[in-house]
PDB file of C-alpha atoms in Angstrom:
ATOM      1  CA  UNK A 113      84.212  95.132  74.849  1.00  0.00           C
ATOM      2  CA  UNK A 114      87.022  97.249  77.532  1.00  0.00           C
ATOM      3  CA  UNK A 115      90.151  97.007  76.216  1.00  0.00           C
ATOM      4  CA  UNK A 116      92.881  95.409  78.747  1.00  0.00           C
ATOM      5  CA  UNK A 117      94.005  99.851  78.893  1.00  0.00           C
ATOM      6  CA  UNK A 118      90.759 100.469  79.974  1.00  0.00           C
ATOM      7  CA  UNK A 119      90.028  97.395  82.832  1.00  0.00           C
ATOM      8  CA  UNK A 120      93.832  98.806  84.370  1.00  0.00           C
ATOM      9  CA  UNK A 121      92.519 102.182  84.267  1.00  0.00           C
ATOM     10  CA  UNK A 122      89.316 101.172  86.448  1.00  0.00           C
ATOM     11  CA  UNK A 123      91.385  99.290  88.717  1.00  0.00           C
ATOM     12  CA  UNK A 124      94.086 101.986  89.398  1.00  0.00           C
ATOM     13  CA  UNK A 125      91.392 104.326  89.678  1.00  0.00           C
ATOM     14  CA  UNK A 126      89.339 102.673  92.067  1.00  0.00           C
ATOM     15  CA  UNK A 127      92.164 101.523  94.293  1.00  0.00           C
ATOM     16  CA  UNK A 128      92.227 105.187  94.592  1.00  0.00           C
ATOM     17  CA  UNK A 129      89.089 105.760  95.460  1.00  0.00           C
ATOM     18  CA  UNK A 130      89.155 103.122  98.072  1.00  0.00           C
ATOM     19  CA  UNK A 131      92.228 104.511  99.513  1.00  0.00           C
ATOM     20  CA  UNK A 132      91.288 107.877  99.832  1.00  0.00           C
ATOM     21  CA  UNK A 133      88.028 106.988 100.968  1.00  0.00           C
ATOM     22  CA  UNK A 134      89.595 105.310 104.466  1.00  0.00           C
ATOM     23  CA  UNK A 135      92.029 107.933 104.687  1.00  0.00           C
ATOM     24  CA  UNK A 136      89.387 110.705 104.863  1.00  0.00           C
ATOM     25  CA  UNK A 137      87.545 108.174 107.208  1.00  0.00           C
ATOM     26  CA  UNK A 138      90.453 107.445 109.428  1.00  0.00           C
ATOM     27  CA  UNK A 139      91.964 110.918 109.798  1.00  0.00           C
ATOM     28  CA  UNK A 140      89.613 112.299 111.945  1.00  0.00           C
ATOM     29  CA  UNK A 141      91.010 109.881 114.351  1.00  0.00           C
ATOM     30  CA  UNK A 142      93.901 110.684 116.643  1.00  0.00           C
ATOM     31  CA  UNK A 143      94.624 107.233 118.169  1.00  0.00           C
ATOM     32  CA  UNK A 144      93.458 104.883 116.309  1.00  0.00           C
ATOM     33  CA  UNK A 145      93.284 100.663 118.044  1.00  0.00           C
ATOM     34  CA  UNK A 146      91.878  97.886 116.576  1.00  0.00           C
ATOM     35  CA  UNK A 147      90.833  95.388 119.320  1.00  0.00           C
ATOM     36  CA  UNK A 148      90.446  91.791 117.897  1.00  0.00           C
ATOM     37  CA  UNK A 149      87.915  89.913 119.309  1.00  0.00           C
ATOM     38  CA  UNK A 150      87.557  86.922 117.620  1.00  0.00           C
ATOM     39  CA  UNK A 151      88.791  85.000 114.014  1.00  0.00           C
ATOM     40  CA  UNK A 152      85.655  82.674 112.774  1.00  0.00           C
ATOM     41  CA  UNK A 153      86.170  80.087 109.648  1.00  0.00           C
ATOM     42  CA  UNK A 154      83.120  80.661 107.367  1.00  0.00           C
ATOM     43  CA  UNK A 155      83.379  78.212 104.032  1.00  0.00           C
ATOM     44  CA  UNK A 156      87.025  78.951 102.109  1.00  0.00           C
ATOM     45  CA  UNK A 157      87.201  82.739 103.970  1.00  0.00           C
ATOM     46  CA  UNK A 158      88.043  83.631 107.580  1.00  0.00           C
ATOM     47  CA  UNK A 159      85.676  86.341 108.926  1.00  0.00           C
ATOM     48  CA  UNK A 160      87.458  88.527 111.597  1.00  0.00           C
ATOM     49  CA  UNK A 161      85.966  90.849 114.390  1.00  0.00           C
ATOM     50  CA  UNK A 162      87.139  93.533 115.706  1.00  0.00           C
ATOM     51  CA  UNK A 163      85.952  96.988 117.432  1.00  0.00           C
ATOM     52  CA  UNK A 164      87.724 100.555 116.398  1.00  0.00           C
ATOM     53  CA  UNK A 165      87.889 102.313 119.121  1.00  0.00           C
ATOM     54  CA  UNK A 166      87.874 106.000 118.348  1.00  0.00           C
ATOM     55  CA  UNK A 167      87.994 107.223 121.661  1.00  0.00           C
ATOM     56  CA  UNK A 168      87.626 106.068 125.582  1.00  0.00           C
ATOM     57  CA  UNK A 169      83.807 105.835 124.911  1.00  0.00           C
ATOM     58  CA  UNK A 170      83.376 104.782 121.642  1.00  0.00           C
ATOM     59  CA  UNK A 171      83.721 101.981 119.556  1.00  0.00           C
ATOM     60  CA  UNK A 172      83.379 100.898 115.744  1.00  0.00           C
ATOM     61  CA  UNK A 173      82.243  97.322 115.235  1.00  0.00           C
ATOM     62  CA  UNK A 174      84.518  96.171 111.658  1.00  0.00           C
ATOM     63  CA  UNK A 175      84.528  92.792 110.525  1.00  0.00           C
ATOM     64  CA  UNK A 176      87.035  91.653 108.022  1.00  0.00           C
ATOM     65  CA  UNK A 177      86.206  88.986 105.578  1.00  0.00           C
ATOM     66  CA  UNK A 178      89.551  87.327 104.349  1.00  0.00           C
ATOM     67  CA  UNK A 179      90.982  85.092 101.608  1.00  0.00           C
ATOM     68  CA  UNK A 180      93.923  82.851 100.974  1.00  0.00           C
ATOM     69  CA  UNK A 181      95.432  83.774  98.023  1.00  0.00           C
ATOM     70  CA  UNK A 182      98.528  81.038  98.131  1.00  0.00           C
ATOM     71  CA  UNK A 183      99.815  81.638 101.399  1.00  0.00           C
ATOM     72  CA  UNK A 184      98.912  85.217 101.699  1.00  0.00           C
ATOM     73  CA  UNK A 185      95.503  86.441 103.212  1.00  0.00           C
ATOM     74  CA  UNK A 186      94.129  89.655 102.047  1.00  0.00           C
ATOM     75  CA  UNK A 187      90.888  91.385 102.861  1.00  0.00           C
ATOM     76  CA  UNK A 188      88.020  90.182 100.329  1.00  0.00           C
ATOM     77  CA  UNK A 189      85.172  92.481 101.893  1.00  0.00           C
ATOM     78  CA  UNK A 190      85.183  94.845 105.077  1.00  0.00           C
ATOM     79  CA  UNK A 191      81.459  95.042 107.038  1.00  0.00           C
ATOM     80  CA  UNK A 192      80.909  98.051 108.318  1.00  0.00           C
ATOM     81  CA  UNK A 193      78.669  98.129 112.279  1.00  0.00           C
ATOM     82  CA  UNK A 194      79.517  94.469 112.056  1.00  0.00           C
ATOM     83  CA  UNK A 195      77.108  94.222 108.958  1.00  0.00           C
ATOM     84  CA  UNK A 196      77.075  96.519 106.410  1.00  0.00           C
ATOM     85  CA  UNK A 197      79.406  95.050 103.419  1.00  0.00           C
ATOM     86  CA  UNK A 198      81.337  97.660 101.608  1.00  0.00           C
ATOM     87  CA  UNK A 199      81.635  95.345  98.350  1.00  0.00           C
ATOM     88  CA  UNK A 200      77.724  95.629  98.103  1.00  0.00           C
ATOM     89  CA  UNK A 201      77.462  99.248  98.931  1.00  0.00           C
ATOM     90  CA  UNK A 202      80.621  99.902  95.806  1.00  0.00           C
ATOM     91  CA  UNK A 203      78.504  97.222  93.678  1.00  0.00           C
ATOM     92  CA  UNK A 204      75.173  99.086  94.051  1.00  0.00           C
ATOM     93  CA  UNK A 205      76.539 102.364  93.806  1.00  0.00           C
ATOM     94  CA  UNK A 206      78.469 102.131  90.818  1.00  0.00           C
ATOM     95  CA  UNK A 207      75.571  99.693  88.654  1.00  0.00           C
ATOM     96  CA  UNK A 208      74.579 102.526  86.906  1.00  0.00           C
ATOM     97  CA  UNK A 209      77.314 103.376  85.222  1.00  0.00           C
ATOM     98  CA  UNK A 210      77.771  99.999  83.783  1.00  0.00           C
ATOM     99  CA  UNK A 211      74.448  99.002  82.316  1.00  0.00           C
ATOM    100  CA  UNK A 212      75.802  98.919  78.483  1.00  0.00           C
ATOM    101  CA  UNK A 213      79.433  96.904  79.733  1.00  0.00           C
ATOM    102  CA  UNK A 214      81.218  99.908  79.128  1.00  0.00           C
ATOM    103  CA  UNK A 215      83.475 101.010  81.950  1.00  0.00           C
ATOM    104  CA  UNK A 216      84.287 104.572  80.746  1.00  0.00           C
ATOM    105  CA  UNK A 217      81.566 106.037  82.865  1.00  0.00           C
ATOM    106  CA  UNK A 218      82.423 104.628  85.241  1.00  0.00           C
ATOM    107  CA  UNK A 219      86.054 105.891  85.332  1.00  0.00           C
ATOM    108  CA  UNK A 220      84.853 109.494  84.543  1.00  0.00           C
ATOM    109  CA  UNK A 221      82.870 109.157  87.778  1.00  0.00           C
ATOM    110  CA  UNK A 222      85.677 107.380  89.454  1.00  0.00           C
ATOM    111  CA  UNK A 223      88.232 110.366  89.022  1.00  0.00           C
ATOM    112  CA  UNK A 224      85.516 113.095  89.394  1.00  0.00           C
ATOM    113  CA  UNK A 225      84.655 111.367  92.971  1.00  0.00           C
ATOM    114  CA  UNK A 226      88.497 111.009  93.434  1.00  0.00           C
ATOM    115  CA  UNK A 227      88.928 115.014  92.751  1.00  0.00           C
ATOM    116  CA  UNK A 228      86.769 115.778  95.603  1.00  0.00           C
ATOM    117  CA  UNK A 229      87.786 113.441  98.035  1.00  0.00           C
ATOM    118  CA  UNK A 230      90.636 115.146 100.379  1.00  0.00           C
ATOM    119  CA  UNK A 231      89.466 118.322  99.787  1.00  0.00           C
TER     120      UNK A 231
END
């Protein structure tokens, strides 16, 4: 059993991750414009698509997959090339440090991968 210490930890550290992970992504690009191309109702979320373009002759395909929370909308799940859903890449990358349901692995991996990030 993680104590309610513990589950904050994970989620303060990941939130981390996450962020630094987008920075290090995003940097590397000096204008960055998100060109919406169309907002698509799928069940209770609201799937929208839009290209990244890094430069005049190229372009990132990133889908957003959002939910209402109240009256807010946040981002549930981001799909990479249009497809490629970061929630499943996190889930399968990080199984193996949960296989006994405790999370203290995976924090010590968490802040080691953190460490190394911006570098």
């Amino acid at each position: 059993q993680n104590t309610d210490e513990e589950k904050k930890e994970v989620l303060r550290i990941f939130e981390e991750y996450v962020t630094k992970n987008y920075i290090k992504r995003f940097s590397k690009i000096k204008n960055p414009d998100f060109e919406i191309l169309v907002e698509k109702k799928i069940g209770a979320y609201v799937m929208v698509k839009t290209h990244l373009k890094i430069s005049e002759k190229e372009k990132v395909s990133i889908n957003y997959l959002l939910s209402s929370q109240g009256s807010q909308w946040k981002i549930f799940d981001v799909l990479l090339a249009g497809s490629i859903s970061e929630i499943a890449t996190k889930k399968s990358e990080f199984k193996l440090f949960l296989e006994n349901g405790n999370i203290n692995p995976l924090i010590e991996a968490l802040k080691k991968k953190n460490k190394g990030l911006l570098n």
